XYZ file of C-alpha atoms in Angstrom:
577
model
C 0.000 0.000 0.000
C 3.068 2.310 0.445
C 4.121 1.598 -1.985
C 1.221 2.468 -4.134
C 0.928 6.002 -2.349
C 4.658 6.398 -3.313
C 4.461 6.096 -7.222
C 1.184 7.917 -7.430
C 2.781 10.622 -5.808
C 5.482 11.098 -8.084
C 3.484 10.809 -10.739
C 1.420 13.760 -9.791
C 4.675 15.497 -9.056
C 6.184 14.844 -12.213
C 2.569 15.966 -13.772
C 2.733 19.437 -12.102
C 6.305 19.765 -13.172
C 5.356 18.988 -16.872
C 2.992 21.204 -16.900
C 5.011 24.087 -15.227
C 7.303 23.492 -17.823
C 4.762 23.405 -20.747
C 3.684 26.744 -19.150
C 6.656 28.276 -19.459
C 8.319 26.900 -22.295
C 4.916 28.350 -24.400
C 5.088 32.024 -22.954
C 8.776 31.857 -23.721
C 8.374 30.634 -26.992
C 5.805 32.997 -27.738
C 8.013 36.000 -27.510
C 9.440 35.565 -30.565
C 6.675 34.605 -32.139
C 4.932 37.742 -31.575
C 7.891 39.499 -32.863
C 8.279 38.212 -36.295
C 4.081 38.361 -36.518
C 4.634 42.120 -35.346
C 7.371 42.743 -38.298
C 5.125 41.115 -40.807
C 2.215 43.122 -39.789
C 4.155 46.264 -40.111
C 5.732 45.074 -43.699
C 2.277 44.393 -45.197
C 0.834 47.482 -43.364
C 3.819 49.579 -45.197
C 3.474 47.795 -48.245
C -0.521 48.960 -48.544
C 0.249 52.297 -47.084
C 2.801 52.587 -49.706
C 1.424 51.688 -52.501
C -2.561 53.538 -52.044
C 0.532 56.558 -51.293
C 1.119 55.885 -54.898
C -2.814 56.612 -55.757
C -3.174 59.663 -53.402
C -0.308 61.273 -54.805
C -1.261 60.796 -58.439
C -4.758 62.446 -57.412
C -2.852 66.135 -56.224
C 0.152 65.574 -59.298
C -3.396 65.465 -61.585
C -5.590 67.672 -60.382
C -3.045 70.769 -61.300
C -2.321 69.077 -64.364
C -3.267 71.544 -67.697
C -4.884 69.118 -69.669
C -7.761 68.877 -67.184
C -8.312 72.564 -65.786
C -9.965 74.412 -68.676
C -12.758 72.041 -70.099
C -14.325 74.035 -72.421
C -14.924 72.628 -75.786
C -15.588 68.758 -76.805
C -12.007 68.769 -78.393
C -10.890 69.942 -75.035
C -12.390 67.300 -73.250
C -10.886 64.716 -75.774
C -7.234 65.688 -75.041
C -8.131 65.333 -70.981
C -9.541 62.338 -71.862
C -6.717 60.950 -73.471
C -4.263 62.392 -71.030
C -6.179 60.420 -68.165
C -6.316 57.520 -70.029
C -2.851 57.223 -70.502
C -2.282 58.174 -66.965
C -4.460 55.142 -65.821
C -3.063 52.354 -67.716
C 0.605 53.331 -66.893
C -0.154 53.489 -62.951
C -2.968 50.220 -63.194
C -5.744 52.603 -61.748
C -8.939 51.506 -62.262
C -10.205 55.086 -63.138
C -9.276 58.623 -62.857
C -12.288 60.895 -63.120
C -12.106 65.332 -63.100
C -15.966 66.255 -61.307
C -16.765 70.129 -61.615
C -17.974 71.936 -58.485
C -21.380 70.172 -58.810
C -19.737 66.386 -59.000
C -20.377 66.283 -62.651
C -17.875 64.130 -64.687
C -16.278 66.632 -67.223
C -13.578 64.131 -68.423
C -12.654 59.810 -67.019
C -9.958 57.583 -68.608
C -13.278 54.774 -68.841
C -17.018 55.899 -68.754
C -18.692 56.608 -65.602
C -22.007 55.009 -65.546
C -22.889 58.057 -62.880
C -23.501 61.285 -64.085
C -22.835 63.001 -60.830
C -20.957 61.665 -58.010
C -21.637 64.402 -56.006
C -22.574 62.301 -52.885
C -19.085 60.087 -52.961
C -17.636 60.677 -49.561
C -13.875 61.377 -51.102
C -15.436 64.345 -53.177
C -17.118 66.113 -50.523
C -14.159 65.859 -48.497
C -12.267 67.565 -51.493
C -14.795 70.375 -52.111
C -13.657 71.271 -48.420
C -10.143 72.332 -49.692
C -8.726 68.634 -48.363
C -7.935 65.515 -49.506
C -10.480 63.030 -49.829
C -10.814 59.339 -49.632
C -12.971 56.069 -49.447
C -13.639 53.121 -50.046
C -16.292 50.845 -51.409
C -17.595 47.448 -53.709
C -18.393 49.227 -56.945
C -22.138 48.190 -58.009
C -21.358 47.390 -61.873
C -18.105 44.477 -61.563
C -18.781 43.518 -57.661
C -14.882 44.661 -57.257
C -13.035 46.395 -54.030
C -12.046 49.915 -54.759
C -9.681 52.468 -52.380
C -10.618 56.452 -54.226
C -8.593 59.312 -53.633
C -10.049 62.649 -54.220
C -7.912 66.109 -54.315
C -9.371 69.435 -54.882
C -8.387 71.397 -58.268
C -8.089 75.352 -56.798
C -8.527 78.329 -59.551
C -6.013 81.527 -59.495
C -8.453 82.991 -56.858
C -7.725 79.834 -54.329
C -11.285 78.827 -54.804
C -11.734 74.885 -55.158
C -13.102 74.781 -58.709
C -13.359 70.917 -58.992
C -11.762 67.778 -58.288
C -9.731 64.909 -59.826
C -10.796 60.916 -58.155
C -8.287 58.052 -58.466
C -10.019 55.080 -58.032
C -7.592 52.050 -57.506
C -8.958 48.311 -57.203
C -7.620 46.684 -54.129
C -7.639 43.516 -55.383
C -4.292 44.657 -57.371
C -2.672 45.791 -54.057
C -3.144 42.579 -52.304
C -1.341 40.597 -54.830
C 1.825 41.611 -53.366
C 1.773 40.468 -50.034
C -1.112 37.144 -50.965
C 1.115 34.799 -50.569
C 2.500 35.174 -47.220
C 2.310 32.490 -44.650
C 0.297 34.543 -41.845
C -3.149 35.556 -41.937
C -3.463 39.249 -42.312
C -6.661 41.373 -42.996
C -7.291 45.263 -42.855
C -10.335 46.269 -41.260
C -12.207 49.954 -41.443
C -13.526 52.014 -39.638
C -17.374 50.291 -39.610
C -15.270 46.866 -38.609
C -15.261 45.419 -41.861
C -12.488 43.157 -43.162
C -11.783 45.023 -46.688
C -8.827 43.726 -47.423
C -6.975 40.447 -46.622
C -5.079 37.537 -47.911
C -7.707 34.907 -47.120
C -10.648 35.375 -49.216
C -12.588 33.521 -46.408
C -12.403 36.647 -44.005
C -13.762 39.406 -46.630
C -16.608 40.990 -45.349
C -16.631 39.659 -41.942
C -17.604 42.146 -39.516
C -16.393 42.597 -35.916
C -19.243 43.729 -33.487
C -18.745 46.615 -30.908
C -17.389 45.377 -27.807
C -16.541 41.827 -29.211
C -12.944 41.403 -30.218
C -13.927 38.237 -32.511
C -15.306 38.545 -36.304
C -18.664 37.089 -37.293
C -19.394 36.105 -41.011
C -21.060 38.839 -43.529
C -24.324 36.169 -43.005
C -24.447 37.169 -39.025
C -24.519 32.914 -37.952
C -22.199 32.075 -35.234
C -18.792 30.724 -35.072
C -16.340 29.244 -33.295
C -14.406 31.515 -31.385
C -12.831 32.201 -28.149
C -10.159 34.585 -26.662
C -7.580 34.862 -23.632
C -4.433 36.842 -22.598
C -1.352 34.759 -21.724
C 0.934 37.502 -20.595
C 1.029 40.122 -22.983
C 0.345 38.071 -25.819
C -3.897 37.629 -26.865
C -4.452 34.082 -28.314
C -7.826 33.347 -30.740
C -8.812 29.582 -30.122
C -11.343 29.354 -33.621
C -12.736 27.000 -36.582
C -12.781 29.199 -39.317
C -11.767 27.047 -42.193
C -8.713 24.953 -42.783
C -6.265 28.313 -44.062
C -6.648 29.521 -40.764
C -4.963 28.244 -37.990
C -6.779 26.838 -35.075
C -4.738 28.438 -32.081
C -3.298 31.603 -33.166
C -1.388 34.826 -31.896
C -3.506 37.961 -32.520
C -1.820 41.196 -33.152
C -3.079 44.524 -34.227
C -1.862 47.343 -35.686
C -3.976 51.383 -36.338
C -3.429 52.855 -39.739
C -5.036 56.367 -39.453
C -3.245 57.377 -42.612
C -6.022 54.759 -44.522
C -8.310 54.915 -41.959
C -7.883 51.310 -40.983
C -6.812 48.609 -38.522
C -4.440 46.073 -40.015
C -4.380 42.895 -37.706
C -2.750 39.363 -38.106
C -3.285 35.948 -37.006
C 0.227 33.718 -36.471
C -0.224 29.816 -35.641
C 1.254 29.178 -32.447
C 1.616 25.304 -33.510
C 5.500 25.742 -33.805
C 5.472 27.364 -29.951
C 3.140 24.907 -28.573
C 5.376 21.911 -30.209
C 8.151 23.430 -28.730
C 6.663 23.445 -25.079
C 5.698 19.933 -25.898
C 8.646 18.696 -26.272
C 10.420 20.255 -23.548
C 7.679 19.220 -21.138
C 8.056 15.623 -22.801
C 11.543 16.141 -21.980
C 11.421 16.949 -18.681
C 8.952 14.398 -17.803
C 10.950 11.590 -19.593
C 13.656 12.470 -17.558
C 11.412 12.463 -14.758
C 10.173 8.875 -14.889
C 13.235 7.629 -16.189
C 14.862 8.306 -13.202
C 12.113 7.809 -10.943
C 12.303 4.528 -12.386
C 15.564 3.860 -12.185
C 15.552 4.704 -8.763
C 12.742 2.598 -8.073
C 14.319 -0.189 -9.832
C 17.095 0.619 -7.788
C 15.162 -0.050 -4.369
C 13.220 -3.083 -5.928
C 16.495 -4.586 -6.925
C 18.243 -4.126 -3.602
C 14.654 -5.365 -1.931
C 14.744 -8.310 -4.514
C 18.626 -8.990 -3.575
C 18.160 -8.865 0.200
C 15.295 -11.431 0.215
C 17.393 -13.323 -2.695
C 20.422 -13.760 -0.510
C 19.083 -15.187 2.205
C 17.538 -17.635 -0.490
C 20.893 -18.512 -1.909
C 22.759 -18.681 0.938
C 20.464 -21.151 1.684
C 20.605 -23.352 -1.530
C 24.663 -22.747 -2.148
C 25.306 -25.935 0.483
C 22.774 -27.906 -1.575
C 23.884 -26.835 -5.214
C 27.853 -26.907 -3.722
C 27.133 -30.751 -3.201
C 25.432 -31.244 -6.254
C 27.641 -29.163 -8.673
C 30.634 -31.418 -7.007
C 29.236 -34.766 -8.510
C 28.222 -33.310 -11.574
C 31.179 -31.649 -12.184
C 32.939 -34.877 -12.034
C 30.068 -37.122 -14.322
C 31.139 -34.062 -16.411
C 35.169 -35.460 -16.401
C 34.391 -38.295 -16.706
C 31.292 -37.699 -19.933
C 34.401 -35.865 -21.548
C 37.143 -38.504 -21.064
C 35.003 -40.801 -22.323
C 33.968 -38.512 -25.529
C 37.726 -38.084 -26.346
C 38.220 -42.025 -26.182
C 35.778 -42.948 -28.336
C 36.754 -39.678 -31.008
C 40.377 -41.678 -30.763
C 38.749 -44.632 -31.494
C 36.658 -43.156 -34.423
C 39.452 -41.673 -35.945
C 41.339 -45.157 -36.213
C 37.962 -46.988 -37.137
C 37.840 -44.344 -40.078
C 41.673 -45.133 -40.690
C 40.976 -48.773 -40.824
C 37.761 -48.494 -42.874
C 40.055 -46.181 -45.554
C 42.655 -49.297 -45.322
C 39.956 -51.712 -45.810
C 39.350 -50.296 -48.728
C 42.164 -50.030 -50.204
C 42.460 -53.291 -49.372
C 39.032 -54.233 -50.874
C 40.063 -52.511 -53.896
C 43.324 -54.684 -54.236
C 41.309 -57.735 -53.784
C 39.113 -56.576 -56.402
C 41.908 -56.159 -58.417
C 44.355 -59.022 -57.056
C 43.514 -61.157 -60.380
C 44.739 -58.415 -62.544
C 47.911 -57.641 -60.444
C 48.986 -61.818 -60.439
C 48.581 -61.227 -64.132
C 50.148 -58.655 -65.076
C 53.297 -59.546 -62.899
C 52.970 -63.401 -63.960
C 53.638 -61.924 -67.737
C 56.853 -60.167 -67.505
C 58.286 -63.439 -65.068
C 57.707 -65.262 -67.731
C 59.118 -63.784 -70.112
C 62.171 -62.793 -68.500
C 62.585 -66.617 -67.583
C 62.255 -66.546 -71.706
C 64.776 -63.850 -72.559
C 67.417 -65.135 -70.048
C 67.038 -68.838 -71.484
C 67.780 -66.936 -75.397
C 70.357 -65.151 -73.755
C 72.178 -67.934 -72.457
C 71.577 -69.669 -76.064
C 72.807 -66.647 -78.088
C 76.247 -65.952 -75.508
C 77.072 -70.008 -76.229
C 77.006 -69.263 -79.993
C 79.223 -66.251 -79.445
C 76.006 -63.785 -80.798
C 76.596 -61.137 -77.940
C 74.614 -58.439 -80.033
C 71.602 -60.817 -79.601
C 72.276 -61.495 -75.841
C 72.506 -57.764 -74.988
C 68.927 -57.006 -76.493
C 67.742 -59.936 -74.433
C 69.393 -58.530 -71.711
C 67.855 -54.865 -72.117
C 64.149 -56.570 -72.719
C 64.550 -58.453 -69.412
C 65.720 -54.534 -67.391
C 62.537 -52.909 -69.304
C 60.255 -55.890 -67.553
C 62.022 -56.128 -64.808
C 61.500 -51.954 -64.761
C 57.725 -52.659 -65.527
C 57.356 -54.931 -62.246
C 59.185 -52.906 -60.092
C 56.743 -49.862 -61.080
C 53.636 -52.083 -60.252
C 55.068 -52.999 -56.875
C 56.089 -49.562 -56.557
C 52.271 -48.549 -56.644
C 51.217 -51.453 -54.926
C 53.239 -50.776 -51.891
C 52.019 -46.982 -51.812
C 48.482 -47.483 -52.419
C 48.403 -50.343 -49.562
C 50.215 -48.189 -46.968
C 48.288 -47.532 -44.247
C 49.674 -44.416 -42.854
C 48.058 -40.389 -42.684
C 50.668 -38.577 -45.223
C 50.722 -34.892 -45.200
C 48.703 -32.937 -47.212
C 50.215 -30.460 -49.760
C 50.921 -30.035 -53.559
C 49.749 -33.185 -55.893
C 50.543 -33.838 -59.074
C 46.813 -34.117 -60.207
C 47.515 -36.138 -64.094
C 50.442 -38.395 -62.057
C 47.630 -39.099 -59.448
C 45.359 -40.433 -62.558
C 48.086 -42.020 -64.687
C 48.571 -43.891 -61.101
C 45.342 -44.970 -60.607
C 44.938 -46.142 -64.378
C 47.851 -48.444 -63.624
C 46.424 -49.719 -60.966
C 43.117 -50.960 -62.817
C 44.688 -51.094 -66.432
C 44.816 -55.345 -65.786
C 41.622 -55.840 -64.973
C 39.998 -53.147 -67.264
C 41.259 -55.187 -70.046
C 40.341 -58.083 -68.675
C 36.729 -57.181 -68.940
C 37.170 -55.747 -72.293
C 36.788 -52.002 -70.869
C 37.792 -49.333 -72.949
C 39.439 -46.079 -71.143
C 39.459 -42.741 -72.832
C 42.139 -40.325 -71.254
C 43.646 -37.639 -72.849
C 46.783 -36.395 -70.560
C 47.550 -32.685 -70.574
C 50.781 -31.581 -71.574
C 51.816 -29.514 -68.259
C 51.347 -30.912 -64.516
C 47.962 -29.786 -62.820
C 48.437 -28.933 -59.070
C 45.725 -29.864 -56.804
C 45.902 -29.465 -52.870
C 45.330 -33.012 -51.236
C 46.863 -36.228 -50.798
C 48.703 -38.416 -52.805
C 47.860 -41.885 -52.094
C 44.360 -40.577 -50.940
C 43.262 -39.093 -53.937
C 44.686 -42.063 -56.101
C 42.289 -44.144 -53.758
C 39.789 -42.275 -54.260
C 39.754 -42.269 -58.524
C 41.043 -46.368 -58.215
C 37.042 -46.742 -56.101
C 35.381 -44.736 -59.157
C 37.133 -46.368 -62.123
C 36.691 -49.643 -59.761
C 32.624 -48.776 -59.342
C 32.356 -47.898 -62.671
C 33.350 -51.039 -64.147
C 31.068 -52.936 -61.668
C 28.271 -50.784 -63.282
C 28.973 -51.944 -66.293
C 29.785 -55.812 -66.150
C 26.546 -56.264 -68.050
C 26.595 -53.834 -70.663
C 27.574 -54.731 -74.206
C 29.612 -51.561 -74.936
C 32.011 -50.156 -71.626
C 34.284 -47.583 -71.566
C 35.380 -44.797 -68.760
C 35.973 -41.281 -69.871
C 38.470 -39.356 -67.310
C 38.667 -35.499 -67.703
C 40.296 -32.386 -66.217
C 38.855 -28.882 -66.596
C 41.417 -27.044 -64.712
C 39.165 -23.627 -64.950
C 38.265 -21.310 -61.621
C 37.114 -24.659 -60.068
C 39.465 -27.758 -60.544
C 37.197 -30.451 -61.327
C 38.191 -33.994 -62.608
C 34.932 -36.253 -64.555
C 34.378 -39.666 -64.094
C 31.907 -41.256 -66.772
C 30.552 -44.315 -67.971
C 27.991 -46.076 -70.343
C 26.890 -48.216 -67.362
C 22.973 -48.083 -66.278
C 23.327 -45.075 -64.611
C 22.701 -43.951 -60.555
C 19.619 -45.680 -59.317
C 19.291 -42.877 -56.096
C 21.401 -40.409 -56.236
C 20.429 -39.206 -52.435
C 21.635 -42.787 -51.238
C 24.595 -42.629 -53.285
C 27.494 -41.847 -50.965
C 25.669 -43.502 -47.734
C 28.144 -46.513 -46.011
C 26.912 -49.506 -46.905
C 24.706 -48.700 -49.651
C 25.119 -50.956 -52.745
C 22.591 -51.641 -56.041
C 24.677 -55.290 -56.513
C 23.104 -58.501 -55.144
C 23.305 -59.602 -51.919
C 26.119 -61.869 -50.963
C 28.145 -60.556 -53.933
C 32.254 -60.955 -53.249
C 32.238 -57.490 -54.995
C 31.698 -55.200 -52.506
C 29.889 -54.033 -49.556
C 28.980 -50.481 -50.602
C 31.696 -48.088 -49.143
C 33.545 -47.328 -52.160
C 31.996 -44.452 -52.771
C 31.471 -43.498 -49.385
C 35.153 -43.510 -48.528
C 35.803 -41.115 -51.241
C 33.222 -38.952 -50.296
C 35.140 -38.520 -47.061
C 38.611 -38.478 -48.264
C 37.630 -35.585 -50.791
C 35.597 -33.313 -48.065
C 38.611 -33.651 -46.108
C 40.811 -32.120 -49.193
C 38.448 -29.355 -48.737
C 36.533 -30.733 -52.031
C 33.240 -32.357 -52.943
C 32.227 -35.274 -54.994
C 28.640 -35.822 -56.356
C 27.457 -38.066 -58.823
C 24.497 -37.360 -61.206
C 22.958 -39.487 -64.103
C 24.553 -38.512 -67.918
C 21.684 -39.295 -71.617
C 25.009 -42.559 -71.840
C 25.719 -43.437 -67.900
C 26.907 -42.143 -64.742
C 29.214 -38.689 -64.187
C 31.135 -38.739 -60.932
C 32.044 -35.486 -60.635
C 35.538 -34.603 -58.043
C 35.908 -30.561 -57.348
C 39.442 -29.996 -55.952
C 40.790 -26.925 -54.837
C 43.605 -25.065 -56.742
C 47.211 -25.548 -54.757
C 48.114 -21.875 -55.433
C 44.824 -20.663 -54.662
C 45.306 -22.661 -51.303
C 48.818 -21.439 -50.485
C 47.600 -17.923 -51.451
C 44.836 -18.339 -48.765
């Protein structure tokens, strides 16, 4: 429970700080807010001063202007005509108009569809000697115009008539439309007459309430409240004006009108947002820090006592598992020994397989030269007693060549039956095959199997080794001609593409693979059971020797037999590495 009454007490704290913050982060930020607002007020305030300047100044240059003081004649009234024509288009006014003493239109750049504006506000004001001006919605086009009136005075100082400007507002606010802040100018009857939101033409402002209502009268959204010095509008007005905005005003006697603006205070209030997000992420994060803090050292306390209690228990336990553990682990590294050598002795048994496979062969092939040497040294003996030593000499040299011959198959014998773990290192890749096709050349032709083998011309390099790899290509010529003891037409293709990837292709016109996924399992075999020809790790044993050169092996089914394909990495891309 107190601890409840804790964290909902910070949180409250950490509320009324957030909000303190907000507070002040928003009247801060709304300082210079109000001063940029206040600049752009005054900019588009001097830019319509400015420019209905322009209008008001044209009226007095005019009204003194000789073309329009004696209006006498119809050709007079032509040339002033002209003249104020010319006038008008160059400065964009909608009209300029000379009015006698009665407000009678003597001469206007465009026709006047009044005959007398006698009752216009800006021309009584100039029959008093003064400058007049007004502004209005002209009946005929529906458009906002600002008029200017000055007074013409004859040689006696008596106001004899006056000359009206009438300038279309519309014009003037295209300089300043497209700024981001609303802005509208409102006269003296609190009328919005100029702005650059369409929306807010014609609202009115009613005496005593500081919001505007639409020229229809129906209500609107709209509320108002001082924060400081600064008045904020809260109001739904359409979506180009803001929702919350800063409201600042500005008096234009000079035009007779207020110019006010409306600034969205979204940028200040995101401001205080964040800093009060700030503050109160701060806030909680270390409040819960701390808190996790006090749990954790609660949590420990009660822990500890726990522990202490089961370390005796675990201490005991730990102990004997600790030593099942040894003991697990001796026993793993025993029996890794012992699969290492079983693997050894499997690789042996099949070499040994292999030479049994072969043993026929072998007798054969090293029965031949025996006999024949027992031949040549028999003529030998027979030539030397008749004294033909030239005879004897090329029996002699026969029997070295066979004796040469024997001593090579022994030679290959001996190394492929050794049962030892040579280094690994650079191979001669075409002596490795040449070996291996010596190996099988006796019984090959004994079965009437034709090899195609095409040595290259320069040593290939592989990394692996020797007497592993000459293993592994004496099982696939070996399985290959077991796949194709029943075929009428058998030959083995051996090939080297010695490109990015070293590869060597073992092919036949056997039967093909019966399932490939099997294919390199120990033990599996397609020939019959009880057959003296194998048990079915051949293939597997090369499988392993080659993954162990870093390589693969993988056999796949050809439109004439089986492919047997060996990848071998490059030595010099090994020794590189």
């Amino acid at each position: 429970m107190q601890r409840v009454w804790l964290i909902s007490t910070f949180l409250i704290a950490v509320g009324l700080l957030s909000v303190g913050v907000w507070s002040y982060g928003f009247r801060q930020a709304l300082s210079p807010l109000s001063d940029k607002a206040e600049a752009d007020l005054e900019l588009a305030a001097d830019r319509l001063s400015t420019q209905m300047q322009v209008y008001q100044e044209l009226a007095v240059l005019m009204a003194s202007h000789p073309a329009v003081r004696t209006l006498v004649t119809p050709s007079d009234r032509a040339i002033a005509q002209a003249v104020l024509l010319d006038v008008a288009d160059k400065t964009a006014a909608v009209n300029i108009v000379y009015l006698d003493r009665l407000g009678r239109v003597l001469a206007a750049a465009h026709p006047v569809p009044e005959l007398t504006m006698a009752d216009h506000p800006a021309f009584r004001r100039a029959m008093q000697g003064a400058m007049g001006s007004a502004h209005g919605v002209e009946s005929t086009s529906a458009d906002r115009t600002y008029s200017y009136a000055a007074p013409a005075f004859g040689p006696t100082g008596i106001v004899e008539g006056a000359l009206m400007v009438i300038a279309d507002v519309q014009d003037v606010e295209q300089t300043w439309r497209g700024s981001t802040e609303a802005i509208f100018f409102i006269d003296g009857e609190g009328v919005v007459f100029i702005s650059n939101r369409s929306d807010l033409l014609f609202w009115r402002r009613t005496e005593g309430q500081p919001g505007l209502v639409p020229p229809e009268g129906q209500a609107v959204d709209f509320s108002s409240n001082l924060i400081g010095r600064h008045e904020l509008w809260t109001l739904n007005w359409g979506r180009y004006l803001p929702r919350h905005a800063l409201h600042l005003t500005l008096d234009l006697p000079v035009i007779d009108m207020t110019a006010e603006v409306l600034v969205d205070v979204a940028p200040a209030r995101r401001l205080a947002n964040l800093q009060a997000a700030a503050v109160a992420a701060i806030c909680l994060a270390f409040g819960a820090l701390l808190y996790m803090a006090t749990e954790r050292r609660r949590a420990l306390a009660e822990a500890n006592a726990v522990l202490e209690s089961r370390v005796t228990r675990r201490t005991h336990a730990l102990t004997a598992a600790n030593t099942a553990l040894r003991r697990e682990v001796h026993e793993r590294e025993e029996a890794e020994v012992a699969l290492k050598h079983a693997q050894e002795e499997l690789i042996q048994a099949g070499k040994l397989s292999a030479l049994g496979q072969m043993s026929a062969g072998i007798s054969h092939e090293l029965n031949q030269p025996l006999m024949a040497i027992r031949q040549f040294a028999e003529n030998g003996t027979a030539f030397l007693t008749r004294g033909d030593e030239s005879k004897a000499a090329e029996n002699l040299t026969r029997i070295s060549d066979l004796a040469a011959r024997m001593a090579r198959i022994i030679k290959n014998l001996r190394a492929f039956a050794r049962n030892e773990n040579e280094p690994m290192g650079r191979v001669d890749l075409v002596q490795v095959i040449e070996t291996a096709l010596e190996l099988t050349e006796a019984r090959l032709n004994s079965e009437n199997v034709r090899m195609e083998w095409q040595a290259p011309d320069v040593p290939i390099y592989a990394w692996g080794g020797e007497v592993r790899l000459v293993q592994v290509f004496v099982n696939l010529i070996n399985n290959a001609a077991d796949a194709m003891s029943e075929q009428n037409q058998r030959m083995i293709k051996i090939a080297i593409n010695s490109g990015q990837t070293l590869t060597v292709t073992v092919s036949d016109t056997g039967p093909g693979i019966e399932n490939s996924e099997k294919l390199f399992e120990p033990f599996y075999t397609t020939k019959a059971v009880g057959s003296s020809e194998g048990m079915g790790l051949g293939l597997s044993i090369s499988y392993g020797l080659v993954q162990s050169f870093g390589g693969n092996i993988r056999g796949t089914n050809a439109p004439t037999g089986a492919v047997f394909t060996v990848e071998l990495e490059h030595f010099s891309e090994v020794g590189a590495a």
